[in-house]
PDB file of C-alpha atoms in Angstrom:
ATOM      1  CA  LYS A   1     -26.270 -29.489 -87.405  1.00  0.00           C
ATOM      2  CA  ALA A   2     -26.138 -33.201 -85.444  1.00  0.00           C
ATOM      3  CA  GLY A   3     -29.464 -33.521 -82.706  1.00  0.00           C
ATOM      4  CA  VAL A   4     -28.685 -34.606 -79.169  1.00  0.00           C
ATOM      5  CA  THR A   5     -26.729 -37.445 -78.472  1.00  0.00           C
ATOM      6  CA  GLN A   6     -27.223 -40.088 -75.183  1.00  0.00           C
ATOM      7  CA  THR A   7     -25.759 -42.843 -75.087  1.00  0.00           C
ATOM      8  CA  PRO A   8     -25.774 -46.231 -73.915  1.00  0.00           C
ATOM      9  CA  ARG A   9     -29.269 -46.529 -75.192  1.00  0.00           C
ATOM     10  CA  TYR A  10     -29.507 -49.566 -73.028  1.00  0.00           C
ATOM     11  CA  LEU A  11     -28.760 -49.785 -69.945  1.00  0.00           C
ATOM     12  CA  ILE A  12     -29.650 -53.115 -67.862  1.00  0.00           C
ATOM     13  CA  LYS A  13     -28.219 -52.963 -63.652  1.00  0.00           C
ATOM     14  CA  THR A  14     -28.199 -55.168 -60.884  1.00  0.00           C
ATOM     15  CA  ARG A  15     -29.663 -53.421 -57.656  1.00  0.00           C
ATOM     16  CA  GLY A  16     -27.446 -51.813 -55.669  1.00  0.00           C
ATOM     17  CA  GLN A  17     -24.754 -50.671 -59.148  1.00  0.00           C
ATOM     18  CA  GLN A  18     -24.073 -47.520 -59.874  1.00  0.00           C
ATOM     19  CA  VAL A  19     -24.685 -46.011 -63.828  1.00  0.00           C
ATOM     20  CA  THR A  20     -23.261 -43.289 -65.893  1.00  0.00           C
ATOM     21  CA  LEU A  21     -25.355 -41.714 -68.445  1.00  0.00           C
ATOM     22  CA  SER A  22     -23.862 -39.843 -70.797  1.00  0.00           C
ATOM     23  CA  CYS A  23     -26.169 -36.622 -73.157  1.00  0.00           C
ATOM     24  CA  SER A  24     -23.938 -34.685 -75.788  1.00  0.00           C
ATOM     25  CA  PRO A  25     -25.910 -31.106 -76.960  1.00  0.00           C
ATOM     26  CA  ILE A  26     -26.340 -29.748 -79.994  1.00  0.00           C
ATOM     27  CA  SER A  27     -23.322 -27.881 -80.970  1.00  0.00           C
ATOM     28  CA  GLY A  28     -23.584 -23.889 -79.346  1.00  0.00           C
ATOM     29  CA  HIS A  29     -26.305 -25.162 -76.742  1.00  0.00           C
ATOM     30  CA  ARG A  30     -24.744 -24.262 -73.585  1.00  0.00           C
ATOM     31  CA  SER A  31     -27.567 -26.213 -71.464  1.00  0.00           C
ATOM     32  CA  VAL A  32     -28.272 -29.496 -70.666  1.00  0.00           C
ATOM     33  CA  SER A  33     -31.649 -30.453 -68.579  1.00  0.00           C
ATOM     34  CA  TRP A  34     -32.287 -34.012 -67.206  1.00  0.00           C
ATOM     35  CA  TYR A  35     -35.877 -35.129 -67.374  1.00  0.00           C
ATOM     36  CA  GLN A  36     -36.764 -39.177 -65.791  1.00  0.00           C
ATOM     37  CA  GLN A  37     -39.784 -40.965 -67.097  1.00  0.00           C
ATOM     38  CA  THR A  38     -41.999 -43.687 -65.563  1.00  0.00           C
ATOM     39  CA  PRO A  39     -44.735 -45.614 -67.023  1.00  0.00           C
ATOM     40  CA  GLY A  40     -48.287 -43.083 -65.969  1.00  0.00           C
ATOM     41  CA  GLN A  41     -46.087 -40.565 -65.587  1.00  0.00           C
ATOM     42  CA  GLY A  42     -44.733 -37.018 -67.081  1.00  0.00           C
ATOM     43  CA  LEU A  43     -41.400 -36.232 -67.563  1.00  0.00           C
ATOM     44  CA  GLN A  44     -40.425 -35.508 -64.235  1.00  0.00           C
ATOM     45  CA  PHE A  45     -37.290 -33.070 -64.158  1.00  0.00           C
ATOM     46  CA  LEU A  46     -34.091 -33.970 -62.404  1.00  0.00           C
ATOM     47  CA  PHE A  47     -31.555 -31.330 -63.258  1.00  0.00           C
ATOM     48  CA  GLU A  48     -30.339 -28.774 -65.198  1.00  0.00           C
ATOM     49  CA  TYR A  49     -26.394 -27.598 -65.730  1.00  0.00           C
ATOM     50  CA  PHE A  50     -25.460 -24.457 -67.214  1.00  0.00           C
ATOM     51  CA  SER A  51     -21.971 -23.356 -68.181  1.00  0.00           C
ATOM     52  CA  GLU A  52     -20.543 -26.767 -65.888  1.00  0.00           C
ATOM     53  CA  THR A  53     -22.858 -25.244 -63.143  1.00  0.00           C
ATOM     54  CA  GLN A  54     -26.226 -26.937 -61.928  1.00  0.00           C
ATOM     55  CA  ARG A  55     -28.595 -24.043 -62.550  1.00  0.00           C
ATOM     56  CA  ASN A  56     -32.133 -25.788 -60.916  1.00  0.00           C
ATOM     57  CA  LYS A  57     -32.474 -29.089 -59.539  1.00  0.00           C
ATOM     58  CA  GLY A  58     -35.633 -31.268 -59.428  1.00  0.00           C
ATOM     59  CA  ASN A  59     -37.149 -32.983 -56.813  1.00  0.00           C
ATOM     60  CA  PHE A  60     -34.960 -36.297 -56.547  1.00  0.00           C
ATOM     61  CA  PRO A  61     -32.917 -37.843 -54.000  1.00  0.00           C
ATOM     62  CA  GLY A  62     -29.021 -37.169 -53.930  1.00  0.00           C
ATOM     63  CA  ARG A  63     -28.063 -40.213 -55.099  1.00  0.00           C
ATOM     64  CA  PHE A  64     -29.192 -38.950 -58.902  1.00  0.00           C
ATOM     65  CA  SER A  65     -26.167 -36.840 -59.123  1.00  0.00           C
ATOM     66  CA  GLY A  66     -24.633 -34.921 -62.643  1.00  0.00           C
ATOM     67  CA  ARG A  67     -22.337 -32.871 -64.160  1.00  0.00           C
ATOM     68  CA  GLN A  68     -21.278 -30.837 -67.207  1.00  0.00           C
ATOM     69  CA  PHE A  69     -18.054 -30.175 -69.108  1.00  0.00           C
ATOM     70  CA  SER A  70     -16.687 -27.297 -70.805  1.00  0.00           C
ATOM     71  CA  ASN A  71     -17.390 -28.675 -73.566  1.00  0.00           C
ATOM     72  CA  SER A  72     -21.251 -28.729 -72.135  1.00  0.00           C
ATOM     73  CA  ARG A  73     -21.733 -32.576 -72.628  1.00  0.00           C
ATOM     74  CA  SER A  74     -22.911 -33.721 -69.486  1.00  0.00           C
ATOM     75  CA  GLU A  75     -23.630 -37.645 -67.577  1.00  0.00           C
ATOM     76  CA  MET A  76     -25.835 -38.277 -65.017  1.00  0.00           C
ATOM     77  CA  ASN A  77     -24.772 -40.635 -62.415  1.00  0.00           C
ATOM     78  CA  VAL A  78     -27.683 -42.720 -60.286  1.00  0.00           C
ATOM     79  CA  SER A  79     -25.748 -44.180 -57.173  1.00  0.00           C
ATOM     80  CA  THR A  80     -27.097 -47.005 -55.243  1.00  0.00           C
ATOM     81  CA  LEU A  81     -29.867 -48.130 -57.855  1.00  0.00           C
ATOM     82  CA  GLU A  82     -33.025 -49.730 -56.623  1.00  0.00           C
ATOM     83  CA  LEU A  83     -35.568 -51.004 -58.661  1.00  0.00           C
ATOM     84  CA  GLY A  84     -37.995 -48.082 -59.731  1.00  0.00           C
ATOM     85  CA  ASP A  85     -34.906 -45.645 -60.630  1.00  0.00           C
ATOM     86  CA  SER A  86     -36.582 -48.474 -63.999  1.00  0.00           C
ATOM     87  CA  ALA A  87     -37.024 -45.754 -65.923  1.00  0.00           C
ATOM     88  CA  LEU A  88     -36.208 -43.921 -69.457  1.00  0.00           C
ATOM     89  CA  TYR A  89     -33.789 -41.007 -68.740  1.00  0.00           C
ATOM     90  CA  LEU A  90     -34.466 -38.133 -71.152  1.00  0.00           C
ATOM     91  CA  CYS A  91     -31.775 -35.124 -71.857  1.00  0.00           C
ATOM     92  CA  ALA A  92     -32.656 -31.994 -73.500  1.00  0.00           C
ATOM     93  CA  SER A  93     -29.963 -29.511 -74.383  1.00  0.00           C
ATOM     94  CA  SER A  94     -31.137 -25.393 -75.705  1.00  0.00           C
ATOM     95  CA  LEU A  95     -29.154 -22.580 -75.856  1.00  0.00           C
ATOM     96  CA  GLY A  96     -29.463 -21.670 -72.301  1.00  0.00           C
ATOM     97  CA  THR A  97     -30.624 -17.926 -72.240  1.00  0.00           C
ATOM     98  CA  GLY A  98     -33.080 -18.750 -69.623  1.00  0.00           C
ATOM     99  CA  ASP A  99     -36.172 -17.104 -71.082  1.00  0.00           C
ATOM    100  CA  SER A 100     -39.521 -18.708 -70.942  1.00  0.00           C
ATOM    101  CA  THR A 101     -38.956 -19.877 -74.979  1.00  0.00           C
ATOM    102  CA  ASP A 102     -35.809 -21.190 -74.884  1.00  0.00           C
ATOM    103  CA  THR A 103     -37.229 -23.975 -76.774  1.00  0.00           C
ATOM    104  CA  GLN A 104     -35.384 -27.401 -75.145  1.00  0.00           C
ATOM    105  CA  TYR A 105     -34.387 -30.290 -78.117  1.00  0.00           C
ATOM    106  CA  PHE A 106     -34.553 -33.679 -77.270  1.00  0.00           C
ATOM    107  CA  GLY A 107     -32.389 -37.091 -77.230  1.00  0.00           C
ATOM    108  CA  PRO A 108     -33.427 -40.682 -78.099  1.00  0.00           C
ATOM    109  CA  GLY A 109     -33.311 -40.749 -74.263  1.00  0.00           C
ATOM    110  CA  THR A 110     -31.598 -44.048 -72.301  1.00  0.00           C
ATOM    111  CA  ARG A 111     -33.810 -47.118 -71.418  1.00  0.00           C
ATOM    112  CA  LEU A 112     -32.702 -48.040 -67.457  1.00  0.00           C
ATOM    113  CA  THR A 113     -33.833 -51.194 -65.963  1.00  0.00           C
ATOM    114  CA  VAL A 114     -32.875 -52.358 -62.589  1.00  0.00           C
ATOM    115  CA  LEU A 115     -32.914 -55.839 -61.529  1.00  0.00           C
TER     116      LEU A 115
ATOM    117  CA  ILE B   1     -48.596 -26.724 -56.693  1.00  0.00           C
ATOM    118  CA  LEU B   2     -48.946 -25.395 -60.592  1.00  0.00           C
ATOM    119  CA  ASN B   3     -50.512 -28.863 -62.376  1.00  0.00           C
ATOM    120  CA  VAL B   4     -51.214 -28.583 -66.728  1.00  0.00           C
ATOM    121  CA  GLU B   5     -54.520 -31.027 -67.269  1.00  0.00           C
ATOM    122  CA  GLN B   6     -54.817 -32.195 -70.941  1.00  0.00           C
ATOM    123  CA  SER B   7     -57.910 -33.381 -72.668  1.00  0.00           C
ATOM    124  CA  PRO B   8     -59.310 -35.722 -74.012  1.00  0.00           C
ATOM    125  CA  GLN B   9     -56.289 -37.909 -72.230  1.00  0.00           C
ATOM    126  CA  SER B  10     -56.351 -39.848 -74.969  1.00  0.00           C
ATOM    127  CA  LEU B  11     -57.930 -39.962 -78.858  1.00  0.00           C
ATOM    128  CA  HIS B  12     -58.966 -42.421 -81.870  1.00  0.00           C
ATOM    129  CA  VAL B  13     -59.820 -40.812 -85.020  1.00  0.00           C
ATOM    130  CA  GLN B  14     -60.144 -42.518 -88.507  1.00  0.00           C
ATOM    131  CA  GLU B  15     -57.486 -40.776 -91.299  1.00  0.00           C
ATOM    132  CA  GLY B  16     -58.963 -37.434 -93.044  1.00  0.00           C
ATOM    133  CA  ASP B  17     -61.115 -36.306 -89.849  1.00  0.00           C
ATOM    134  CA  SER B  18     -59.588 -32.651 -87.438  1.00  0.00           C
ATOM    135  CA  THR B  19     -58.935 -32.756 -84.110  1.00  0.00           C
ATOM    136  CA  ASN B  20     -57.954 -31.092 -81.026  1.00  0.00           C
ATOM    137  CA  PHE B  21     -57.429 -30.804 -77.931  1.00  0.00           C
ATOM    138  CA  THR B  22     -57.728 -28.964 -74.503  1.00  0.00           C
ATOM    139  CA  CYS B  23     -54.254 -27.852 -72.319  1.00  0.00           C
ATOM    140  CA  SER B  24     -55.893 -26.027 -69.443  1.00  0.00           C
ATOM    141  CA  PHE B  25     -53.072 -24.174 -67.094  1.00  0.00           C
ATOM    142  CA  PRO B  26     -52.543 -21.419 -64.385  1.00  0.00           C
ATOM    143  CA  SER B  27     -53.159 -18.247 -65.826  1.00  0.00           C
ATOM    144  CA  SER B  28     -51.043 -16.173 -62.803  1.00  0.00           C
ATOM    145  CA  ASN B  29     -47.226 -16.139 -62.589  1.00  0.00           C
ATOM    146  CA  PHE B  30     -47.318 -17.531 -67.209  1.00  0.00           C
ATOM    147  CA  TYR B  31     -44.381 -16.836 -69.222  1.00  0.00           C
ATOM    148  CA  ALA B  32     -44.901 -18.965 -72.504  1.00  0.00           C
ATOM    149  CA  LEU B  33     -46.615 -22.368 -73.663  1.00  0.00           C
ATOM    150  CA  HIS B  34     -44.431 -25.125 -75.850  1.00  0.00           C
ATOM    151  CA  TRP B  35     -46.232 -27.462 -77.465  1.00  0.00           C
ATOM    152  CA  TYR B  36     -44.786 -30.952 -78.454  1.00  0.00           C
ATOM    153  CA  ARG B  37     -45.136 -34.240 -79.746  1.00  0.00           C
ATOM    154  CA  TRP B  38     -44.206 -37.352 -78.613  1.00  0.00           C
ATOM    155  CA  GLU B  39     -44.005 -39.830 -81.059  1.00  0.00           C
ATOM    156  CA  THR B  40     -43.617 -43.722 -79.763  1.00  0.00           C
ATOM    157  CA  ALA B  41     -39.524 -44.425 -79.758  1.00  0.00           C
ATOM    158  CA  LYS B  42     -38.464 -41.284 -80.630  1.00  0.00           C
ATOM    159  CA  SER B  43     -37.646 -37.907 -78.817  1.00  0.00           C
ATOM    160  CA  PRO B  44     -40.187 -35.156 -77.732  1.00  0.00           C
ATOM    161  CA  GLU B  45     -39.626 -33.141 -80.982  1.00  0.00           C
ATOM    162  CA  ALA B  46     -40.441 -28.986 -80.277  1.00  0.00           C
ATOM    163  CA  LEU B  47     -43.481 -28.393 -81.850  1.00  0.00           C
ATOM    164  CA  PHE B  48     -44.905 -24.326 -80.799  1.00  0.00           C
ATOM    165  CA  VAL B  49     -43.604 -21.946 -78.382  1.00  0.00           C
ATOM    166  CA  MET B  50     -46.357 -19.084 -77.529  1.00  0.00           C
ATOM    167  CA  THR B  51     -46.383 -16.245 -75.248  1.00  0.00           C
ATOM    168  CA  LEU B  52     -48.644 -13.794 -76.405  1.00  0.00           C
ATOM    169  CA  ASN B  53     -52.443 -14.026 -75.706  1.00  0.00           C
ATOM    170  CA  GLY B  54     -54.266 -14.255 -78.327  1.00  0.00           C
ATOM    171  CA  ASP B  55     -50.913 -16.577 -80.230  1.00  0.00           C
ATOM    172  CA  GLU B  56     -51.575 -18.156 -83.276  1.00  0.00           C
ATOM    173  CA  LYS B  57     -49.216 -20.979 -84.378  1.00  0.00           C
ATOM    174  CA  LYS B  58     -49.515 -22.873 -87.453  1.00  0.00           C
ATOM    175  CA  LYS B  59     -47.037 -26.494 -88.362  1.00  0.00           C
ATOM    176  CA  GLY B  60     -48.227 -27.364 -91.744  1.00  0.00           C
ATOM    177  CA  ARG B  61     -51.749 -29.003 -90.706  1.00  0.00           C
ATOM    178  CA  ILE B  62     -51.270 -28.736 -87.221  1.00  0.00           C
ATOM    179  CA  SER B  63     -52.052 -24.994 -85.629  1.00  0.00           C
ATOM    180  CA  ALA B  64     -52.157 -23.926 -81.912  1.00  0.00           C
ATOM    181  CA  THR B  65     -53.901 -20.850 -79.839  1.00  0.00           C
ATOM    182  CA  LEU B  66     -53.311 -19.157 -76.656  1.00  0.00           C
ATOM    183  CA  ASN B  67     -55.709 -17.524 -74.109  1.00  0.00           C
ATOM    184  CA  THR B  68     -53.061 -16.232 -71.459  1.00  0.00           C
ATOM    185  CA  LYS B  69     -56.597 -14.320 -69.173  1.00  0.00           C
ATOM    186  CA  GLU B  70     -58.720 -18.612 -68.877  1.00  0.00           C
ATOM    187  CA  GLY B  71     -55.051 -20.430 -68.933  1.00  0.00           C
ATOM    188  CA  TYR B  72     -56.092 -22.588 -71.853  1.00  0.00           C
ATOM    189  CA  SER B  73     -54.231 -23.904 -75.286  1.00  0.00           C
ATOM    190  CA  TYR B  74     -56.113 -24.823 -78.229  1.00  0.00           C
ATOM    191  CA  LEU B  75     -54.623 -27.700 -80.624  1.00  0.00           C
ATOM    192  CA  TYR B  76     -55.892 -28.072 -83.688  1.00  0.00           C
ATOM    193  CA  ILE B  77     -54.884 -30.971 -86.718  1.00  0.00           C
ATOM    194  CA  LYS B  78     -56.385 -30.573 -90.003  1.00  0.00           C
ATOM    195  CA  GLY B  79     -57.132 -33.846 -91.855  1.00  0.00           C
ATOM    196  CA  SER B  80     -55.514 -36.176 -89.835  1.00  0.00           C
ATOM    197  CA  GLN B  81     -52.561 -38.826 -90.946  1.00  0.00           C
ATOM    198  CA  PRO B  82     -51.485 -41.904 -89.185  1.00  0.00           C
ATOM    199  CA  GLU B  83     -47.419 -40.096 -88.895  1.00  0.00           C
ATOM    200  CA  ASP B  84     -49.443 -37.931 -86.987  1.00  0.00           C
ATOM    201  CA  SER B  85     -50.224 -40.561 -84.014  1.00  0.00           C
ATOM    202  CA  ALA B  86     -48.244 -39.697 -81.017  1.00  0.00           C
ATOM    203  CA  THR B  87     -48.059 -38.218 -77.788  1.00  0.00           C
ATOM    204  CA  TYR B  88     -48.958 -34.212 -77.414  1.00  0.00           C
ATOM    205  CA  LEU B  89     -47.422 -32.769 -74.622  1.00  0.00           C
ATOM    206  CA  CYS B  90     -48.766 -28.549 -73.322  1.00  0.00           C
ATOM    207  CA  VAL B  91     -45.535 -27.385 -71.288  1.00  0.00           C
ATOM    208  CA  PRO B  92     -46.627 -24.275 -69.940  1.00  0.00           C
ATOM    209  CA  ASN B  93     -43.284 -22.503 -68.013  1.00  0.00           C
ATOM    210  CA  ALA B  94     -45.276 -20.877 -64.725  1.00  0.00           C
ATOM    211  CA  GLY B  95     -45.523 -20.120 -61.547  1.00  0.00           C
ATOM    212  CA  ASN B  96     -42.821 -18.080 -59.448  1.00  0.00           C
ATOM    213  CA  ASN B  97     -39.859 -20.416 -60.330  1.00  0.00           C
ATOM    214  CA  ARG B  98     -40.594 -20.010 -64.093  1.00  0.00           C
ATOM    215  CA  LYS B  99     -40.150 -23.726 -64.374  1.00  0.00           C
ATOM    216  CA  LEU B 100     -41.647 -26.111 -67.219  1.00  0.00           C
ATOM    217  CA  ILE B 101     -44.476 -27.935 -65.807  1.00  0.00           C
ATOM    218  CA  TRP B 102     -45.266 -31.444 -67.671  1.00  0.00           C
ATOM    219  CA  GLY B 103     -48.504 -32.892 -67.656  1.00  0.00           C
ATOM    220  CA  LEU B 104     -49.609 -36.465 -69.340  1.00  0.00           C
ATOM    221  CA  GLY B 105     -50.221 -35.270 -72.750  1.00  0.00           C
ATOM    222  CA  THR B 106     -53.130 -36.222 -74.620  1.00  0.00           C
ATOM    223  CA  SER B 107     -52.167 -39.785 -76.525  1.00  0.00           C
ATOM    224  CA  LEU B 108     -53.389 -39.678 -80.218  1.00  0.00           C
ATOM    225  CA  ALA B 109     -53.532 -42.352 -82.694  1.00  0.00           C
ATOM    226  CA  VAL B 110     -54.715 -41.961 -85.960  1.00  0.00           C
ATOM    227  CA  ASN B 111     -56.206 -45.311 -88.236  1.00  0.00           C
ATOM    228  CA  PRO B 112     -55.905 -45.911 -91.591  1.00  0.00           C
TER     229      PRO B 112
END
């Protein structure tokens, strides 16, 4: 079974631009979660999508948005980029049962650099 | 605010040494505990998920125990190898909103 894939792997943008990141989950997984990781910080939860609907949301500004398609693929968009948005963005997929034991499987991440 | 604390923050051992880390989490409203291993330049990899007090899980040379009453979990690595070098993350699912709580983990370096 193919793992979680993310594209692109690396991205360089300038302040004020917007960016779209893509995530393809493991086949059969219906939940996709997005995380941000910056140096010295644990994974920060952005949001979770399940069946094309945002099911959970973290504490990020509205510049961060996402969506999920009918095939469970998900995209994350960041508008009006700021220097502080430079980070590793990870996507994780799971079955989406809602059970606390539902295990997340991570993609390789997208390294975003904002200049 | 619910927090997870892992100790030590980092650890350097020699190949062949056995080692263990501690994870502390709030014991109230506990639902499950996940352990992940995150090697540099790779994705976090799920190791175990545990739910019951007294649970023990094992995967090769790595094992974990869970005490939900006092809110801690131990991860043991027997006979550490250089390929065990990674950050080990303990991730409880706890709290009223049943969210995963991600900490900074324990960074393990195994010297050959």
